[in-house]
Amino acid sequence: MGSFRGQYFGAAAAAGLMLGHAAYADDYKLGQGVRIDDLKVSGYMTVDAEVPDKGKSELLADDLSLYVQGRFNRFFNPFFEAEIAGIPLLKEGEDPLSGKTATVVLERLYNDIYLKDDLTLRIGKSLSTVGEWNGIHAGPLVPTATRPLTTYRSFSEFISGPALIYRPSDEALPVTTLYWQPAGTMSHDLDTIENRNFRNIRGVNLSWNWDLENTVGLSLQEANIKDSDESQTLAGFNAHLVFEPFVIRTEATYTWLHSPRSMRVRDHEAGIFVQGEYNLNDRWALSARYEYFQDRDYVQASKNAVFGMAYRPQPPVVWKLEYLTQWGQELGLRSGVYASLAVLF
């Protein structure tokens, strides 16, 4: 792979964060983590700058994550991820290192039991498998500094409970994940949206993957809303297709509400984004994205468009610069300039 996209996946493979195939190395190399016997320690850091058209400019270390992964035997293979989020560095009109309070978050804590070569039982807190973005949400692994609403707003980003994962050797068959969260989450999730505390989550995800980089996925999920009779059914579709030097990504979700709360404006919710990327060479890439999101709680739909570039001097390091324009209902995305530095270590 001689493209920016290829380096992106090279970083993911070298880090072993998502694919779990980290290479052993005698000497430490950036992005490969540190091997200590049967344990591997790695992580990433993202520093974000935001210059909104309206409001105060800000610089913060948005993510400082540490991963510890163990590969011991068939029955004991733990994975732990903790994150310090929202570390304030500079904010317009305020003293340095003041303003927001950094928060420590337990992102993931689970154990994998290999029932068969192609069948894994995962128990604990893990990432929800709705779509592609949520599973690779670390700053160095995603193509833009701003995250689409469709990739998190309609469902829980995490699942606390058992998951059964089938990874067939035949590329024509999908990776299949069945999961269930019987109660609430194992620990508080920083980005939980008010009145969307999901419980009794159950779902299935099918993901077809070929040539390492291409993915098409289907998701179906049901969940209850805490302290109410409200429940929901979500259907999702995602695709990630590579036609070098072009890359196309899209995700779409549609959510039906059952017995919706009186505060809801509508009994459904829908989101979709389409993003195109063009690899200029091994280091530089351009991107553009359009998103439409119709929220359950607001009359107006939220729309945004992003135009950006990314520079990767080496696979574990990426600089991003983009402009986001937003219109309609504002749902946490403000028009302005966004920049980030993300590093795998």
Coordinates of C-alpha atoms in Angstrom, one line a residue:
M1 CA 0.0 0.0 0.0
G2 CA 1.6 3.2 -1.1
S3 CA -1.2 5.6 -0.3
F4 CA -2.2 7.8 2.6
R5 CA -5.0 5.3 3.1
G6 CA -2.5 2.4 3.2
Q7 CA -0.5 4.2 5.9
Y8 CA -3.7 4.8 7.9
F9 CA -4.2 1.0 8.0
G10 CA -0.5 0.5 8.5
A11 CA -0.7 2.6 11.7
A12 CA -3.7 0.6 12.9
A13 CA -2.0 -2.7 12.3
A14 CA 1.3 -1.5 13.8
A15 CA -0.4 -0.2 16.9
G16 CA -2.6 -3.3 17.2
L17 CA -5.3 -1.2 18.8
M18 CA -8.2 -2.4 16.9
L19 CA -7.0 -5.4 15.0
G20 CA -5.1 -7.1 17.8
H21 CA -2.2 -8.2 15.6
A22 CA 0.6 -6.2 17.1
A23 CA 4.1 -7.1 16.0
Y24 CA 6.9 -8.0 18.5
A25 CA 9.8 -5.5 18.4
D26 CA 13.1 -5.5 20.2
D27 CA 13.3 -1.7 20.3
Y28 CA 10.4 0.6 20.8
K29 CA 9.0 2.3 17.7
L30 CA 6.3 5.0 17.7
G31 CA 2.9 3.4 17.2
Q32 CA 3.8 -0.1 18.2
G33 CA 3.4 0.0 21.9
V34 CA 5.5 -1.8 24.5
R35 CA 5.5 -5.6 24.9
I36 CA 5.9 -6.9 28.5
D37 CA 5.8 -10.7 28.4
D38 CA 2.1 -11.5 27.6
L39 CA 1.0 -7.9 28.0
K40 CA 1.0 -5.1 25.5
V41 CA 0.8 -1.4 26.6
S42 CA -0.1 1.2 24.0
G43 CA -2.3 4.2 23.5
Y44 CA -2.9 7.5 21.7
M45 CA -3.1 11.2 22.3
T46 CA -5.2 13.8 20.4
V47 CA -4.7 17.6 20.8
D48 CA -7.6 19.6 19.3
A49 CA -7.9 23.3 18.4
E50 CA -11.2 24.9 17.7
V51 CA -11.7 28.4 16.2
P52 CA -15.5 28.8 15.9
D53 CA -17.1 31.5 13.8
K54 CA -19.0 32.5 16.9
G55 CA -17.6 31.8 20.4
K56 CA -14.3 31.4 22.0
S57 CA -11.3 29.7 20.5
E58 CA -9.9 26.7 22.5
L59 CA -7.0 24.3 22.6
L60 CA -7.3 21.1 24.5
A61 CA -5.9 17.6 24.8
D62 CA -9.2 15.9 24.0
D63 CA -8.0 12.3 24.5
L64 CA -5.1 10.8 26.3
S65 CA -5.8 7.0 26.2
L66 CA -3.9 4.0 27.6
Y67 CA -4.5 0.5 26.4
V68 CA -3.4 -2.7 28.2
Q69 CA -4.0 -5.9 26.3
G70 CA -3.2 -9.4 27.5
R71 CA -2.9 -12.6 25.5
F72 CA -2.4 -15.5 27.9
N73 CA -4.4 -18.5 26.9
R74 CA -7.7 -19.6 25.4
F75 CA -9.7 -18.3 28.4
F76 CA -7.9 -15.3 29.7
N77 CA -7.3 -12.4 27.3
P78 CA -8.2 -9.1 29.0
F79 CA -8.3 -5.7 27.4
F80 CA -8.3 -2.4 29.3
E81 CA -8.6 1.2 28.1
A82 CA -8.7 4.3 30.3
E83 CA -8.9 7.8 29.0
I84 CA -8.3 11.3 30.3
A85 CA -10.7 13.5 28.3
G86 CA -11.0 17.3 27.9
I87 CA -7.7 18.4 29.3
P88 CA -7.8 22.2 29.0
L89 CA -4.7 23.9 27.6
L90 CA -5.7 27.3 26.4
K91 CA -9.1 29.1 26.0
E92 CA -9.6 32.6 24.7
G93 CA -10.1 35.1 27.6
E94 CA -9.1 32.6 30.3
D95 CA -5.9 31.6 32.1
P96 CA -3.9 28.6 30.7
L97 CA -4.9 25.2 32.0
S98 CA -8.2 26.5 33.3
G99 CA -11.9 26.3 32.3
K100 CA -13.0 22.7 31.7
T101 CA -12.2 20.0 34.2
A102 CA -10.5 16.9 32.8
T103 CA -12.4 13.7 33.2
V104 CA -11.1 10.1 33.7
V105 CA -13.2 7.6 31.8
L106 CA -13.2 3.8 31.7
E107 CA -13.6 3.3 27.9
R108 CA -13.3 -0.5 27.8
L109 CA -12.7 -3.4 30.1
Y110 CA -13.4 -6.9 28.9
N111 CA -12.1 -10.4 28.5
D112 CA -12.1 -12.6 25.4
I113 CA -12.7 -16.3 25.6
Y114 CA -11.8 -18.2 22.4
L115 CA -14.5 -20.8 22.1
K116 CA -13.2 -21.9 18.7
D117 CA -10.7 -20.5 16.2
D118 CA -13.4 -18.4 14.6
L119 CA -15.7 -17.9 17.6
T120 CA -15.0 -15.5 20.5
L121 CA -17.1 -14.8 23.7
R122 CA -16.4 -11.2 24.9
I123 CA -17.6 -10.3 28.4
G124 CA -17.4 -6.7 29.8
K125 CA -17.5 -3.2 28.5
S126 CA -16.7 -2.8 24.8
L127 CA -17.4 -0.5 21.9
S128 CA -20.8 -0.8 20.2
T129 CA -20.6 -2.3 16.7
V130 CA -23.1 0.0 15.1
G131 CA -21.3 1.4 12.0
E132 CA -17.6 1.6 11.4
W133 CA -16.6 4.9 12.9
N134 CA -17.5 4.0 16.5
G135 CA -15.2 1.0 16.5
I136 CA -12.1 3.0 15.3
H137 CA -13.0 6.3 17.0
A138 CA -9.4 7.0 18.2
G139 CA -8.1 10.3 16.8
P140 CA -5.2 8.8 14.8
L141 CA -7.5 6.3 13.1
V142 CA -10.3 8.4 11.8
P143 CA -10.1 10.7 8.8
T144 CA -11.3 14.0 10.2
A145 CA -11.1 16.0 13.5
T146 CA -14.8 16.4 13.7
R147 CA -17.1 13.4 14.3
P148 CA -20.4 12.9 12.4
L149 CA -23.5 13.0 14.5
T150 CA -24.8 9.8 12.8
T151 CA -21.9 7.8 14.3
Y152 CA -23.0 8.1 17.9
R153 CA -26.1 10.2 18.6
S154 CA -28.8 7.6 18.1
F155 CA -27.3 4.7 20.2
S156 CA -25.0 3.9 23.0
E157 CA -21.3 4.1 22.1
F158 CA -20.5 1.3 24.5
I159 CA -22.0 -2.1 25.5
S160 CA -21.6 -3.6 29.0
G161 CA -22.4 -7.3 28.8
P162 CA -21.7 -10.4 26.7
A163 CA -20.9 -10.4 23.0
L164 CA -20.5 -13.4 20.7
I165 CA -18.2 -12.7 17.7
Y166 CA -17.9 -15.0 14.7
R167 CA -15.0 -14.3 12.4
P168 CA -15.1 -16.7 9.4
S169 CA -12.1 -17.7 7.4
D170 CA -14.1 -17.2 4.2
E171 CA -13.9 -13.6 3.2
A172 CA -17.3 -13.9 1.4
L173 CA -19.0 -14.4 4.8
P174 CA -19.6 -11.5 7.3
V175 CA -18.0 -11.0 10.7
T176 CA -21.1 -11.4 12.9
T177 CA -21.4 -9.9 16.3
L178 CA -24.4 -10.6 18.7
Y179 CA -24.5 -8.6 21.9
W180 CA -26.6 -7.9 25.0
Q181 CA -26.4 -5.3 27.7
P182 CA -28.9 -6.4 30.4
A183 CA -28.7 -3.2 32.6
G184 CA -26.9 0.1 32.6
T185 CA -23.3 0.7 31.5
M186 CA -20.4 -0.5 33.6
S187 CA -19.2 3.0 34.2
H188 CA -20.4 6.5 33.3
D189 CA -20.0 7.5 29.7
L190 CA -18.8 11.1 29.2
D191 CA -20.8 11.7 26.1
T192 CA -24.1 10.3 27.2
I193 CA -26.9 12.5 25.8
E194 CA -29.6 13.6 28.3
N195 CA -32.7 11.4 28.3
R196 CA -30.9 8.8 26.2
N197 CA -29.6 6.4 29.0
F198 CA -29.9 3.1 27.2
R199 CA -30.6 -0.2 29.0
N200 CA -31.4 -3.8 27.9
I201 CA -29.5 -3.2 24.7
R202 CA -29.5 -6.2 22.3
G203 CA -28.3 -6.2 18.7
V204 CA -26.5 -7.8 15.8
N205 CA -24.0 -6.5 13.4
L206 CA -22.9 -8.0 10.1
S207 CA -19.7 -6.8 8.5
W208 CA -18.3 -7.9 5.2
N209 CA -14.6 -7.1 4.8
W210 CA -12.3 -7.6 1.8
D211 CA -8.9 -6.5 0.6
L212 CA -8.2 -5.2 4.1
E213 CA -9.6 -1.8 3.4
N214 CA -13.2 -2.4 2.1
T215 CA -16.1 -2.8 4.5
V216 CA -19.9 -3.0 4.2
G217 CA -21.9 -3.4 7.4
L218 CA -25.5 -3.8 8.5
S219 CA -26.7 -3.2 12.1
L220 CA -29.9 -3.9 14.0
Q221 CA -30.3 -2.8 17.6
E222 CA -33.1 -2.6 20.2
A223 CA -32.9 -0.8 23.5
N224 CA -35.0 0.6 26.4
I225 CA -34.6 4.1 27.8
K226 CA -33.9 4.3 31.5
D227 CA -36.8 5.4 33.8
S228 CA -39.4 5.3 31.1
D229 CA -41.6 3.1 29.0
E230 CA -39.8 4.3 25.9
S231 CA -37.8 1.9 23.7
Q232 CA -36.3 2.0 20.3
T233 CA -35.4 0.0 17.3
L234 CA -32.4 1.1 15.2
A235 CA -31.3 -0.1 11.7
G236 CA -28.0 1.0 10.3
F237 CA -25.9 0.7 7.2
N238 CA -22.2 1.6 6.6
A239 CA -19.8 1.3 3.7
H240 CA -16.1 2.0 3.3
L241 CA -15.0 1.5 -0.3
V242 CA -11.5 2.2 -1.8
F243 CA -10.9 3.1 -5.4
E244 CA -7.4 4.4 -5.2
P245 CA -6.7 7.2 -5.0
F246 CA -10.3 7.8 -3.9
V247 CA -12.0 6.6 -0.7
I248 CA -15.8 6.7 -0.1
R249 CA -17.4 6.3 3.4
T250 CA -21.0 6.5 4.4
E251 CA -23.1 5.6 7.4
A252 CA -26.9 5.8 7.8
T253 CA -29.2 5.0 10.7
Y254 CA -32.9 5.1 11.2
T255 CA -34.5 4.8 14.6
W256 CA -38.1 4.0 15.5
L257 CA -39.3 5.1 18.9
H258 CA -41.9 3.0 20.7
S259 CA -44.1 4.7 23.5
P260 CA -42.0 7.9 23.1
R261 CA -41.8 10.3 26.0
S262 CA -44.0 13.4 25.7
M263 CA -40.9 15.6 25.3
R264 CA -40.1 14.0 21.9
V265 CA -40.9 16.1 18.8
R266 CA -41.3 12.9 16.6
D267 CA -41.4 9.2 17.0
H268 CA -38.3 8.6 14.8
E269 CA -34.8 9.8 14.2
A270 CA -32.6 9.5 11.1
G271 CA -29.0 10.4 10.1
I272 CA -26.8 9.9 7.1
F273 CA -23.4 11.2 6.0
V274 CA -21.3 10.7 2.9
Q275 CA -17.6 11.4 2.9
G276 CA -15.1 11.4 0.1
E277 CA -11.3 11.4 0.4
Y278 CA -8.6 11.9 -2.2
N279 CA -5.0 10.7 -1.5
L280 CA -2.7 13.2 -3.1
N281 CA 0.3 11.0 -2.2
D282 CA 1.6 8.8 0.7
R283 CA 1.4 11.8 3.2
W284 CA -1.3 14.2 2.0
A285 CA -5.1 13.7 1.7
L286 CA -8.1 15.9 1.0
S287 CA -11.6 15.2 2.3
A288 CA -15.1 16.5 2.1
R289 CA -18.2 15.4 3.9
Y290 CA -21.9 16.2 4.0
E291 CA -24.3 15.1 6.8
Y292 CA -28.0 15.3 7.5
F293 CA -29.4 14.5 10.9
Q294 CA -33.0 14.7 12.0
D295 CA -33.1 14.5 15.8
R296 CA -36.0 13.1 17.8
D297 CA -36.1 16.2 20.1
Y298 CA -35.9 19.1 17.6
V299 CA -38.1 20.4 14.8
Q300 CA -35.3 21.5 12.6
A301 CA -32.9 19.1 11.0
S302 CA -29.1 19.5 11.6
K303 CA -26.9 19.8 8.5
N304 CA -23.2 20.2 8.2
A305 CA -20.5 20.1 5.6
V306 CA -16.7 19.6 6.2
F307 CA -13.8 20.4 3.9
G308 CA -10.3 19.4 5.1
M309 CA -6.9 18.1 4.6
A310 CA -4.6 15.7 6.5
Y311 CA -0.9 15.3 6.6
R312 CA 0.8 12.1 7.9
P313 CA 4.6 12.6 8.2
Q314 CA 4.8 8.9 9.4
P315 CA 2.0 6.3 10.0
P316 CA 1.5 6.9 13.7
V317 CA 1.2 10.7 13.4
V318 CA -1.4 12.7 11.6
W319 CA -2.1 16.5 11.4
K320 CA -5.6 17.5 10.4
L321 CA -7.0 20.9 9.4
E322 CA -10.6 21.5 8.3
Y323 CA -13.5 23.9 8.0
L324 CA -17.0 22.9 9.2
T325 CA -20.1 24.8 8.2
Q326 CA -23.3 24.0 10.1
W327 CA -26.9 25.1 9.5
G328 CA -30.2 24.2 11.0
Q329 CA -30.4 22.8 14.5
E330 CA -27.0 22.9 16.3
L331 CA -26.2 19.6 17.9
G332 CA -22.7 20.2 19.3
L333 CA -21.1 21.1 16.0
R334 CA -20.3 24.7 15.5
S335 CA -19.2 26.4 12.2
G336 CA -15.5 27.2 12.3
V337 CA -12.0 26.0 11.8
Y338 CA -10.8 22.7 13.5
A339 CA -7.3 21.3 13.7
S340 CA -5.8 18.4 15.5
L341 CA -2.6 16.5 16.1
A342 CA -3.1 12.8 16.8
V343 CA -0.4 10.3 17.8
L344 CA -0.3 6.6 18.3
F345 CA 2.3 5.4 20.8

